[in-house]
Short mmCIF file of C-alpha atoms in Angstrom, two decimals:
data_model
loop_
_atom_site.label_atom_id
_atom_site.label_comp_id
_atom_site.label_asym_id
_atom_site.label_seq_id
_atom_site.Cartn_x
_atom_site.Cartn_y
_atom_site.Cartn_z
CA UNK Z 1 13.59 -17.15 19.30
CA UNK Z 2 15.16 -18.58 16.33
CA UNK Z 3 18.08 -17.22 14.38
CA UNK Z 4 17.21 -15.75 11.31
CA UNK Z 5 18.64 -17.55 8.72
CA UNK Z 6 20.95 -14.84 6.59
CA UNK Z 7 21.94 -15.82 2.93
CA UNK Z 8 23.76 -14.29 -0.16
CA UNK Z 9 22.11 -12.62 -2.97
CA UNK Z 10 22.01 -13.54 -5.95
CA UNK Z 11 20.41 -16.83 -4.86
CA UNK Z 12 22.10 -20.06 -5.96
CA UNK Z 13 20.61 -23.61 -7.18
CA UNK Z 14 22.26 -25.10 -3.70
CA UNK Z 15 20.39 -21.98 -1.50
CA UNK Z 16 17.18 -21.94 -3.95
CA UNK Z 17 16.59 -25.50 -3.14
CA UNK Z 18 16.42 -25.17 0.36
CA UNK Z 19 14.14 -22.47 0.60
CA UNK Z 20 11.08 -23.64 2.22
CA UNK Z 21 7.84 -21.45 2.00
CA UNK Z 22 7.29 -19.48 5.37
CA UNK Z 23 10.88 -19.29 6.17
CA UNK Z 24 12.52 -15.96 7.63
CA UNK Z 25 14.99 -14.52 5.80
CA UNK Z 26 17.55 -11.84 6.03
CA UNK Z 27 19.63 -11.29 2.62
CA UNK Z 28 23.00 -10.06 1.65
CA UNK Z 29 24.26 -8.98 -1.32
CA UNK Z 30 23.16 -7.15 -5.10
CA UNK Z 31 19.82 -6.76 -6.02
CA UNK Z 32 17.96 -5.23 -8.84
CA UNK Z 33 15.18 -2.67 -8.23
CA UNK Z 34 12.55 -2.45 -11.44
CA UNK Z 35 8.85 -1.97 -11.28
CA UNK Z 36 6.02 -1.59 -13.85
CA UNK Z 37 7.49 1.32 -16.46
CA UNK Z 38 11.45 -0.61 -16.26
CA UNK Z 39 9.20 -3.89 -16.87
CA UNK Z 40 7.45 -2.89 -19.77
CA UNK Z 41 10.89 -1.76 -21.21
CA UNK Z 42 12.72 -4.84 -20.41
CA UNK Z 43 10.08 -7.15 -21.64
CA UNK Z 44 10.02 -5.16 -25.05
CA UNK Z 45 13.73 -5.35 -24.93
CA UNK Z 46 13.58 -9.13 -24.34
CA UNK Z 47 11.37 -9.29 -26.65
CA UNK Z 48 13.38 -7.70 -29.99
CA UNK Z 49 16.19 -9.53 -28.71
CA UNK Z 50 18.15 -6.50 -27.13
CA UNK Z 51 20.10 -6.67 -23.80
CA UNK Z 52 18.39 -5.87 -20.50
CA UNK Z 53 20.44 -3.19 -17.90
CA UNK Z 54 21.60 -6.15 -16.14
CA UNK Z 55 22.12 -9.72 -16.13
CA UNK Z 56 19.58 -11.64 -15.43
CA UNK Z 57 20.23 -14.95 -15.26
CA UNK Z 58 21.10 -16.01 -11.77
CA UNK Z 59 19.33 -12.08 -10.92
CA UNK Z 60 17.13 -10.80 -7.78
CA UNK Z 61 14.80 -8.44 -8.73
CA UNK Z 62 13.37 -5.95 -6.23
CA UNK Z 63 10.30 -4.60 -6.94
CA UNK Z 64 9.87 -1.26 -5.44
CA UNK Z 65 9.68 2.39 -6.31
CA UNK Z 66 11.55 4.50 -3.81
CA UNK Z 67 10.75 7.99 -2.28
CA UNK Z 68 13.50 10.27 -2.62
CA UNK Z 69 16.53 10.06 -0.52
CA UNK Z 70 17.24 12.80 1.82
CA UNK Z 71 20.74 14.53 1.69
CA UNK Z 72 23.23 12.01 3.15
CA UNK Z 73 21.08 8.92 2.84
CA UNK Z 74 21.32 5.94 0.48
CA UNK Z 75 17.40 5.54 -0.27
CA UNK Z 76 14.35 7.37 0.25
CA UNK Z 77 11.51 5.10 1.63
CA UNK Z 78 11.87 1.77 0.03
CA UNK Z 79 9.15 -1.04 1.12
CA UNK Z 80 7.75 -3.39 -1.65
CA UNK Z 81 4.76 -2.85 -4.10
CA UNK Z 82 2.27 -5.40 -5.26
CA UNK Z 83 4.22 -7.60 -7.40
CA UNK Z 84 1.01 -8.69 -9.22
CA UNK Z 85 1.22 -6.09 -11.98
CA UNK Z 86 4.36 -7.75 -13.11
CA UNK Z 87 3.09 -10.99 -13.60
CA UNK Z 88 2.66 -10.34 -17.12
CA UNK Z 89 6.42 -10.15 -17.34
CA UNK Z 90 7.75 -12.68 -14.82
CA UNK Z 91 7.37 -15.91 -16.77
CA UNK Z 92 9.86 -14.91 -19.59
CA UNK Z 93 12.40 -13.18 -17.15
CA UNK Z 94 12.25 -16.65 -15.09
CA UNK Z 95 12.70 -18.30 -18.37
CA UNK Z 96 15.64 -15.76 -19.53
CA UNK Z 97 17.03 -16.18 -15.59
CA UNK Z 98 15.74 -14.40 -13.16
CA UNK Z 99 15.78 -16.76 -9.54
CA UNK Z 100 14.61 -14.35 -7.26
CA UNK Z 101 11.82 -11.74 -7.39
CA UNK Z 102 10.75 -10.22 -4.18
CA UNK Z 103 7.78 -8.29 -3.05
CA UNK Z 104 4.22 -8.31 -1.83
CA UNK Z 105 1.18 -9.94 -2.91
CA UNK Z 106 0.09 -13.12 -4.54
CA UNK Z 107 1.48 -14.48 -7.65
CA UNK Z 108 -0.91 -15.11 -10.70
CA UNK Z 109 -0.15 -19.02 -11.89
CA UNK Z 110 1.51 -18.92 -14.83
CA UNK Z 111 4.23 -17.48 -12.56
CA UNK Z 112 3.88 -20.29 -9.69
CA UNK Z 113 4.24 -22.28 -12.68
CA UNK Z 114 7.29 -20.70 -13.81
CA UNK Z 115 8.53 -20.69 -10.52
CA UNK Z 116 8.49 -24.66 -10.05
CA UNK Z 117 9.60 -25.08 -13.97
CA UNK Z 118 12.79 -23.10 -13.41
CA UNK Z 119 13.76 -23.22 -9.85
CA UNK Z 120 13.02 -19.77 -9.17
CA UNK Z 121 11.61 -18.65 -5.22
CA UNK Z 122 9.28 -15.90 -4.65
CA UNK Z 123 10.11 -13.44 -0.89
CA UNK Z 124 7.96 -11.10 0.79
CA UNK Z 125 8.96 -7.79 2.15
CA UNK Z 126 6.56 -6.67 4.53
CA UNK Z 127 4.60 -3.72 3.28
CA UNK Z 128 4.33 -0.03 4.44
CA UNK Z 129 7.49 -0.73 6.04
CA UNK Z 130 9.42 1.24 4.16
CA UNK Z 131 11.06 3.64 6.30
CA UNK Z 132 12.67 -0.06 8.03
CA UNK Z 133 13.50 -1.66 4.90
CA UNK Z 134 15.56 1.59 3.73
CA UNK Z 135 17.88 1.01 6.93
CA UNK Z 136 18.94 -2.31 5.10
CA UNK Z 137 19.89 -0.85 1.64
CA UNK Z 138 23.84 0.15 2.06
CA UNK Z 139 24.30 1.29 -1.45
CA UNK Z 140 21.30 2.31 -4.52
CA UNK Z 141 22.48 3.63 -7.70
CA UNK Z 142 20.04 4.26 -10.67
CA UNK Z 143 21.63 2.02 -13.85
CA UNK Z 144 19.06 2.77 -16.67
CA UNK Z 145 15.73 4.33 -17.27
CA UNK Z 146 16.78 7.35 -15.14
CA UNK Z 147 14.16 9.80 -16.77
CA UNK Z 148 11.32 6.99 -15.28
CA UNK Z 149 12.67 8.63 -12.01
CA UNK Z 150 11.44 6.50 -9.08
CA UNK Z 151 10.38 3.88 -11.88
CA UNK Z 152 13.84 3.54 -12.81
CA UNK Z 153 16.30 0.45 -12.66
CA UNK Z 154 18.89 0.42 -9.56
CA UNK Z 155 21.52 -1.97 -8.44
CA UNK Z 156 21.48 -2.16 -4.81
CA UNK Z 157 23.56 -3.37 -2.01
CA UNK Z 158 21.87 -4.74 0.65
CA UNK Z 159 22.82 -6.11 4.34
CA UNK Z 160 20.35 -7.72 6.74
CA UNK Z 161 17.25 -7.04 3.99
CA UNK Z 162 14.30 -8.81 5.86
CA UNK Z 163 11.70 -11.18 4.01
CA UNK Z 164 9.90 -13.81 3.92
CA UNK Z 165 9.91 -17.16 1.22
CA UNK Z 166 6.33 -16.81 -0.06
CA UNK Z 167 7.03 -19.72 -3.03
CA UNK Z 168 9.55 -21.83 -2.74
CA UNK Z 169 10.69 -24.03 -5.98
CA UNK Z 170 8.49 -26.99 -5.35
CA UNK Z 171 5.23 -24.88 -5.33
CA UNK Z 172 4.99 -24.10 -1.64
CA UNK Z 173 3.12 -20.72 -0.67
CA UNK Z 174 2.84 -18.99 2.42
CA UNK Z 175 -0.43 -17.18 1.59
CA UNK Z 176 -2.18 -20.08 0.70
CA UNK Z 177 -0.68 -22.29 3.62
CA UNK Z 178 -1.33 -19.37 6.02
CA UNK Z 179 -4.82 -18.75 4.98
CA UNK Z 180 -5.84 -22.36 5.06
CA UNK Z 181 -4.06 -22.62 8.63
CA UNK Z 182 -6.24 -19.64 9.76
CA UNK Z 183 -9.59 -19.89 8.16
CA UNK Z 184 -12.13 -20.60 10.11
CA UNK Z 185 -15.54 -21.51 8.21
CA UNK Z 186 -18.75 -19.68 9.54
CA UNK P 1 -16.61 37.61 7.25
CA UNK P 2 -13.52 36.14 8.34
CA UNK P 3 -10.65 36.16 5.81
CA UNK P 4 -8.09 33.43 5.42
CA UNK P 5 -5.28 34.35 3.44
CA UNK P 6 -4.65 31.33 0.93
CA UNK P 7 -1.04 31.30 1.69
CA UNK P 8 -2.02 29.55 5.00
CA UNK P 9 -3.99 27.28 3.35
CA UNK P 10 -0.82 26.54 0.69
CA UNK P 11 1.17 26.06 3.73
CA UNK P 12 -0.98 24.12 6.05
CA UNK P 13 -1.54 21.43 2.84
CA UNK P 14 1.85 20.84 3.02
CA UNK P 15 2.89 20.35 6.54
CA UNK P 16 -0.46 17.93 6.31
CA UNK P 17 0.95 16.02 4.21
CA UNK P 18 4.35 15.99 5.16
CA UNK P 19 2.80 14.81 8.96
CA UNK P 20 0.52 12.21 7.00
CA UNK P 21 3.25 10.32 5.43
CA UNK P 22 6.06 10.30 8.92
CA UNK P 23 3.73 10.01 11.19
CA UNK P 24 0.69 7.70 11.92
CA UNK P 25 -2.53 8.56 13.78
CA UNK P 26 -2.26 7.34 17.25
CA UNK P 27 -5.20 5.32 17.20
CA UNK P 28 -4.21 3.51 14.41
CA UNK P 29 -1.20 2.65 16.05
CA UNK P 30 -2.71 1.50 19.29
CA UNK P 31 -4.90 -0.22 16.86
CA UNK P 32 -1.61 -2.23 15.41
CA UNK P 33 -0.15 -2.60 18.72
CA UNK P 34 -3.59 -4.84 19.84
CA UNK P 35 -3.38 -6.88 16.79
CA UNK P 36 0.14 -7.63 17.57
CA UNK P 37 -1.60 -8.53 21.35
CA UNK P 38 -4.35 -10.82 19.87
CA UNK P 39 -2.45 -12.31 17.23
CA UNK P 40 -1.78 -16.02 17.49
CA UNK P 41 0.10 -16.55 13.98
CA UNK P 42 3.82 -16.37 14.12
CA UNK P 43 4.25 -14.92 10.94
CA UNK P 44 2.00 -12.39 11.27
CA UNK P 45 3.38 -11.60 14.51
CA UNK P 46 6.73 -11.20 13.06
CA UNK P 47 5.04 -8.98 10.00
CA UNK P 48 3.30 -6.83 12.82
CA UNK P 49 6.31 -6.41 14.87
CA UNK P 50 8.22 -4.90 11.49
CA UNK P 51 5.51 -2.79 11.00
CA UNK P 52 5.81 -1.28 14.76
CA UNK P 53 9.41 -0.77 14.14
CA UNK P 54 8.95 0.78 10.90
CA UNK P 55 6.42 3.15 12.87
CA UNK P 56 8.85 4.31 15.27
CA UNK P 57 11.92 5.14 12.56
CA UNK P 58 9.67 6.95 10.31
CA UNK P 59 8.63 9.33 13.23
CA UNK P 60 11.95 9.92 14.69
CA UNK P 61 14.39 10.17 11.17
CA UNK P 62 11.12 11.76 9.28
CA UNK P 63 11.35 9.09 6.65
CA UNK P 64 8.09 8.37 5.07
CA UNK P 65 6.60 5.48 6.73
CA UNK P 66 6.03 3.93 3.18
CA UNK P 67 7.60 5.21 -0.31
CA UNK P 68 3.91 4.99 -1.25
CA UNK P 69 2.97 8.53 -0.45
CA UNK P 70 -0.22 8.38 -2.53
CA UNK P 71 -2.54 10.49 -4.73
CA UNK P 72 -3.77 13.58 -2.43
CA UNK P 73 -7.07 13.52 -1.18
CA UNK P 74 -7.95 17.37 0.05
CA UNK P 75 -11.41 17.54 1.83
CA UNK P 76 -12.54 21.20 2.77
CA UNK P 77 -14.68 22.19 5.05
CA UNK P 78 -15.32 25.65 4.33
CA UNK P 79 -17.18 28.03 6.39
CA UNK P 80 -20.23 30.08 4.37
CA UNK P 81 -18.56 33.25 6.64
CA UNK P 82 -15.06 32.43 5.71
CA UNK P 83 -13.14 34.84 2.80
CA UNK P 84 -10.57 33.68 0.74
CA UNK P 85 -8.15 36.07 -0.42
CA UNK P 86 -5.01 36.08 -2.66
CA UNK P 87 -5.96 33.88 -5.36
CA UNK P 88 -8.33 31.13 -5.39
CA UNK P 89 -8.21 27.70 -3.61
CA UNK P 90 -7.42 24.73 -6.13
CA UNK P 91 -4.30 26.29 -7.31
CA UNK P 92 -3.54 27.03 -3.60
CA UNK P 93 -4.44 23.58 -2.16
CA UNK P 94 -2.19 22.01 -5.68
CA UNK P 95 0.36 24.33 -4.52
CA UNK P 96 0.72 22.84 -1.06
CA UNK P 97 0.80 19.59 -2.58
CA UNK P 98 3.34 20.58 -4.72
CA UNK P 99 5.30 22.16 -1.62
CA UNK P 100 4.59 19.13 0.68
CA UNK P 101 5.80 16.52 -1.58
CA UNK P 102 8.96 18.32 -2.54
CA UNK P 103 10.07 19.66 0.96
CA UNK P 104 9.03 16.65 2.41
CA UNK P 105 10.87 14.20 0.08
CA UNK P 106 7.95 12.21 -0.69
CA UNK P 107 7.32 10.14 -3.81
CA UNK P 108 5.87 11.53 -6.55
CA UNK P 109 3.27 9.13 -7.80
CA UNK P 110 0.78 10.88 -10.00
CA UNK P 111 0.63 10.31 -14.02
CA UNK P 112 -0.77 12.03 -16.87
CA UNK P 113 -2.32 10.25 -20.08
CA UNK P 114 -3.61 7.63 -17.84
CA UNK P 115 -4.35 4.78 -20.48
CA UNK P 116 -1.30 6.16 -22.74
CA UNK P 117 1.47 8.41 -22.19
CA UNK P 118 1.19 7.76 -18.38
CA UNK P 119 3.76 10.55 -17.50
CA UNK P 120 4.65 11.82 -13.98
CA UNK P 121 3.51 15.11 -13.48
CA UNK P 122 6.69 15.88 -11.89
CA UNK P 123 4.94 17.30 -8.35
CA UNK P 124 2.01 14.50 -6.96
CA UNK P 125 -0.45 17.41 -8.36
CA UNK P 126 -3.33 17.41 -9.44
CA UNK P 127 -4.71 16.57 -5.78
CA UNK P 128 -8.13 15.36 -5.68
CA UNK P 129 -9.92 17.98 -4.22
CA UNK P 130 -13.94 18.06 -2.25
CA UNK P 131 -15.21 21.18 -0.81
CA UNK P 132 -18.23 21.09 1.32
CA UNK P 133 -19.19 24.29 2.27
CA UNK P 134 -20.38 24.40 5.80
CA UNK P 135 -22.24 26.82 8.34
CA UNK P 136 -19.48 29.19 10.53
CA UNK P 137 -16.22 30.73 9.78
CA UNK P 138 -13.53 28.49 9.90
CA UNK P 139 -11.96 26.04 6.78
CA UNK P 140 -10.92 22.78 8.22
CA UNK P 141 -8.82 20.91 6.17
CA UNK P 142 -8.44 16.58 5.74
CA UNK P 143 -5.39 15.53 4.09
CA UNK P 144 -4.84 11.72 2.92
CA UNK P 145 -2.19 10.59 0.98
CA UNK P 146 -4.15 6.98 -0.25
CA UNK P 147 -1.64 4.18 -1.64
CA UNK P 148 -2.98 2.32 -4.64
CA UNK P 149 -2.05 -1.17 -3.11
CA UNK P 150 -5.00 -0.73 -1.18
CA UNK P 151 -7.07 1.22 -3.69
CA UNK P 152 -6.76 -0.67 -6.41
CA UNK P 153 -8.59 -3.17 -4.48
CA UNK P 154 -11.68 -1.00 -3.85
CA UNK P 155 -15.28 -2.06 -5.63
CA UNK P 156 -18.68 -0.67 -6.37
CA UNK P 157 -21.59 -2.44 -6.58
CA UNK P 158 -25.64 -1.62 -6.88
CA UNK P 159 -27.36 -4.31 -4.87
CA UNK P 160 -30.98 -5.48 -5.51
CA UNK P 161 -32.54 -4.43 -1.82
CA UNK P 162 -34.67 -7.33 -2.01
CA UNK P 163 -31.55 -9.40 -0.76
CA UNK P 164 -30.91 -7.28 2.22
CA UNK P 165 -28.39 -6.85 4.90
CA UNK P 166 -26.71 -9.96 4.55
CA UNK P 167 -25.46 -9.69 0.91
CA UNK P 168 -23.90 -6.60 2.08
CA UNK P 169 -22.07 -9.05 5.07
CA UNK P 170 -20.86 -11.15 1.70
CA UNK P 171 -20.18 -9.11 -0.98
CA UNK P 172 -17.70 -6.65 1.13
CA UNK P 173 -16.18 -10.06 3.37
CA UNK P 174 -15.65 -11.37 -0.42
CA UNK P 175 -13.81 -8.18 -1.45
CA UNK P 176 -11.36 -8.69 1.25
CA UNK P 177 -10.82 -11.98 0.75
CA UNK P 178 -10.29 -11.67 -3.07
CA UNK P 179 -7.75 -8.63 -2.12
CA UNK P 180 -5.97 -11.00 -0.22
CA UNK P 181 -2.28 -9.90 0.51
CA UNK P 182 -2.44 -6.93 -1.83
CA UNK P 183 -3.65 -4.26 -0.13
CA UNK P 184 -1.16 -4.61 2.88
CA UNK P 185 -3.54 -5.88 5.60
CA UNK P 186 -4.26 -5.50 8.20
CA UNK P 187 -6.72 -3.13 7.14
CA UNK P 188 -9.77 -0.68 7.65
CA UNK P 189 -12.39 -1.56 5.44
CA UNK P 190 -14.29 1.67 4.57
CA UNK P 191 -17.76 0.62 3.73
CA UNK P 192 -20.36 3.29 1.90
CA UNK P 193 -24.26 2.00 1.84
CA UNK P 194 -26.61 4.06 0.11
CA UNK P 195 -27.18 7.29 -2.13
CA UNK P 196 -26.07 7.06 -5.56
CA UNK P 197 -22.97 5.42 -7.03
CA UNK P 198 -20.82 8.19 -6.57
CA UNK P 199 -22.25 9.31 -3.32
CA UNK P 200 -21.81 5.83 -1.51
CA UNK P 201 -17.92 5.60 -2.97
CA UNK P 202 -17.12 8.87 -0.89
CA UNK P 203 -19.32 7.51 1.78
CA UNK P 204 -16.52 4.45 1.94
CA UNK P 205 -13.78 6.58 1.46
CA UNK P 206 -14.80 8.92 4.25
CA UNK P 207 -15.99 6.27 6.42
CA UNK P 208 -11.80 5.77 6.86
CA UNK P 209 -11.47 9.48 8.92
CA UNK P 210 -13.66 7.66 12.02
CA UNK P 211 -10.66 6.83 14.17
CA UNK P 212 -10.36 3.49 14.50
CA UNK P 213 -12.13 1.42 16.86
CA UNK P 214 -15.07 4.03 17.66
CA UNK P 215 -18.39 2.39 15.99
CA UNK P 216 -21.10 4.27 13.62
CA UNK P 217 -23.12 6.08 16.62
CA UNK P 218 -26.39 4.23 15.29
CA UNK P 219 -26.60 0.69 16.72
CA UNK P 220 -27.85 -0.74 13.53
CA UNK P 221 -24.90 0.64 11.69
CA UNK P 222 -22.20 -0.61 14.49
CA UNK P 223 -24.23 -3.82 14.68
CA UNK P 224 -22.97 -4.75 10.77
CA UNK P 225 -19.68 -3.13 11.34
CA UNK P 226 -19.27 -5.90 14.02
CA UNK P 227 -20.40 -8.72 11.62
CA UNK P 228 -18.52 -7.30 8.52
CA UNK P 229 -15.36 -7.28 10.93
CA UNK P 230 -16.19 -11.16 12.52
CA UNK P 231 -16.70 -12.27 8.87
CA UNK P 232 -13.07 -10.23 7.36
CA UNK P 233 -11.21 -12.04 10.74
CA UNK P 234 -12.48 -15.50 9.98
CA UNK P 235 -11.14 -15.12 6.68
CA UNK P 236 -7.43 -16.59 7.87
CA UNK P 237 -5.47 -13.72 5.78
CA UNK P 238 -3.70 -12.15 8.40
CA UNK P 239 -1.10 -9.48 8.86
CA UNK P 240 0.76 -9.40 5.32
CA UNK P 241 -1.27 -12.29 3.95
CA UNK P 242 0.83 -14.44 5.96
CA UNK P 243 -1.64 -15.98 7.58
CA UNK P 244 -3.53 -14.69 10.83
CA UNK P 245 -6.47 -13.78 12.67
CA UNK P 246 -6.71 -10.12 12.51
CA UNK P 247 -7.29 -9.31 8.57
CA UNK P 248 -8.83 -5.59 9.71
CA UNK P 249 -8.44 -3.66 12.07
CA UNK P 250 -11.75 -2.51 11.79
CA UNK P 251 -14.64 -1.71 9.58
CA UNK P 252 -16.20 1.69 9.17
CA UNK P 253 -20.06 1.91 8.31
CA UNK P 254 -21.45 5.17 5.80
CA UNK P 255 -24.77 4.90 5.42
CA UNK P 256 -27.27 7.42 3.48
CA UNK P 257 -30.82 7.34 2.21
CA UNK P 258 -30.83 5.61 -1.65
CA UNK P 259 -33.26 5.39 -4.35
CA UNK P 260 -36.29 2.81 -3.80
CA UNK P 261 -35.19 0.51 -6.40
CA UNK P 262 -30.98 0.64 -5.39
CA UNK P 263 -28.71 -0.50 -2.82
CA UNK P 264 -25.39 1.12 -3.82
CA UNK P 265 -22.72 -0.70 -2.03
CA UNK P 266 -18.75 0.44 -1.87
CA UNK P 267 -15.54 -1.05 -0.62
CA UNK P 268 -12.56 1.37 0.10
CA UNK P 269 -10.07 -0.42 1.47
CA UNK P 270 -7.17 0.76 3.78
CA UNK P 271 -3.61 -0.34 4.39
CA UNK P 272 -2.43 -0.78 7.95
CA UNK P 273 -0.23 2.08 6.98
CA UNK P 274 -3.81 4.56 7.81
CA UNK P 275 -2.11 7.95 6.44
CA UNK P 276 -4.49 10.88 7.12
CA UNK P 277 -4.27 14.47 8.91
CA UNK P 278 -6.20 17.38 9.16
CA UNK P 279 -5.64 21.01 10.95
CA UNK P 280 -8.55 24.41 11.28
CA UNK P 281 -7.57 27.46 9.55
#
């Protein structure tokens, strides 16, 4: 079996344009954890021209909604929701930054679009599997929105964080690819 | 009469769920574990294998399997000789929820104001509650903590009959493939035929306690189950949407008697991540 290839997060223009759709992954490094409440804030904070809780231009961005941490661990359960409901924000974080988004589900095509405009890669987390992913996550720490509670924005700190590249920046895709590879016709 | 103090029922709601979200069925996972078998895809092999670990850790460190721990579903059976006593049995069944979810460190997922203020209720409550009330004396309870990544991608549809068993075959093949990756396949495609709209959505959602892999006892029934699940595995989505040949897992067939000029039709679709228990008070 192949190594899995393990790279630094943030993701760079060198790394981001070598990314291949359908490649393994194992990441390293900061991410940002926002899903559809900390998106609706940070697009109306975009918007009016106000700073965002992080910086986003080089940025991952997790998206994900974790169950409560037990006493003594980092993270509660922490697999990937469907990343489709933030399509309506992804184009103008690309455009303000953002390089890497990551979790599960298709992408609608103004973000594909984005994607290939900006050099900006799409990864898949596989999930349900939450419970696995948490064992990756070293350090979580809520940075703003706290009172949207498991909607709000972390940093985290990640080692060995398994995914997938589902676009890559020349408009590669792993669930069309995969589908076409697999389909039979009737 | 046989009384059942609602205390047990407060308490047995929450260990349900608590089991639900650590711990999947066992057929579901021997379900997973022959889809890993019959898979050809390497991705999808690769997505099933983290899915098998994730299985295992959950179980043994009691961390929900995924931080998705649903609206609660609460189906009771209630026997017409059973008693409750000490209070009365939505605020008891909400209060096991609201015990479950909080001893049990699960997310809290429920909102308020749905189209406006949409804020948490704090506790996963109000649980969606069904009570059928049944001959004998005991109150089985069905717990099932349903993830919207699947739900979201459930449909309803009222079918002219004239076009018959094989626009059924199409229509819920068509909802899978428009789901696509979203719903976190592979799945179990609950499928409700018949009765009214409402009736034939619970029909779909129900269809999902039939462990997986045993067929609708009537032949007809289990005969479109099988062509429903050859039409979802030629679809190429595979485990994660990563391309594969084992989309479902399997599809469960509701059927009921409908009006002569309807053919209700409902999808309710199920992650791989099956989440369901159930215990007799």
């Amino acid at each position: 079996m192949a190594q899995v290839r393990k790279v630094k997060v943030p993701l760079w223009d060198e790394v981001l344009r070598e990314l291949r759709a359908g490649e393994e992954l194992l990441l390293e490094g900061v991410m940002y954890v926002a899903r559809d409440a900390a998106h609706r804030r940070m697009f109306e904070a975009l918007e009016q021209g106000l700073p965002l809780p992080f910086d986003i231009r080089g940025a991952a961005v997790y998206y994900m909604g974790p169950s409560p941490a037990r006493e003594g661990s980092v993270i509660g359960s922490a697999g990937p929701t469907t990343s489709g409901r933030m399509d309506a924000y992804a184009p103008l974080m690309i455009a303000r930054g953002l390089r890497t988004m990551i979790g599960k589900g298709p992408r609608a095509k103004e973000v594909r679009d984005a994607m290939v405009q900006y050099g900006a890669v799409y990864l898949g987390a596989v999930g349900g599997a939450g419970a696995l992913i948490s064992r990756s996550i070293r350090k979580s720490r809520v940075i703003a929105y706290e009172e949207l509670g498991a909607e709000a924005v972390r940093q985290l700190e990640v080692a060995d964080f398994p995914c997938v590249v589902i676009n890559d920046i020349y408009g590669g895709d792993l669930y069309e690819a995969g589908k076409s590879r697999y389909r039979l016709e009737s | 009469m046989r009384e059942i103090a609602l205390d047990a029922v407060t308490e047995t709601v929450a260990r349900l769920f608590e089991q639900a979200c650590y711990h999947l069925p066992e057929d579901v996972l021997l379900a997973l574990r022959n889809a890993r078998e019959a898979e050809v895809s390497p991705p999808a092999r690769v997505a099933l294998d983290k899915i098998l670990q994730n299985v295992a850790i959950a179980g043994r460190e009691r961390v929900p399997l995924c931080q998705d721990t649903g609206f609660s579903i609460v189906w009771l059976e209630l026997g017409q000789e059973v008693c409750l006593t000490g209070g009365d049995l939505c605020t008891a069944v909400n209060a096991g929820v609201r015990r479950g979810y909080a001893d049990g460190y699960l997310r809290k997922s429920v909102v308020k104001g749905p189209f406006s203020s949409r804020v948490n209720t704090g506790d996963n409550t109000p649980a969606d509650i069904w009570v059928d009330v049944v001959p004998g004396n005991e109150l089985k309870i069905t717990v099932m903590p349903k993830g919207s990544g699947s739900e979201n991608m459930s449909r309803l549809v009222v079918l002219p009959p004239a076009r018959g068993r094989q626009s059924i075959v199409d229509f819920v093949v068509n909802c899978v493939d428009e789901a696509g990756a979203n719903p976190c396949p592979p799945l179990v495609v609950g499928v409700g035929i018949g009765g009214t709209t409402e009736k034939t959505m619970m029909l779909a959602k129900k269809a999902l306690l039939r462990r997986v892999g045993v067929p609708n006892p009537d032949s007809e029934d289990a005969g479109l189950e099988r062509d429903i699940l050859a039409g979802v595995n030629r679809l190429g989505i595979g485990a994660m949407g990563y391309g594969g040949r084992i989309t479902a897992l399997a599809v469960h067939i509701e059927t009921f008697p409908c009006h002569i000029a309807s053919l209700p039709l409902a999808v309710n679709l199920q992650c791989w991540c099956h989440r369901w228990a159930e215990a007799v008070l």
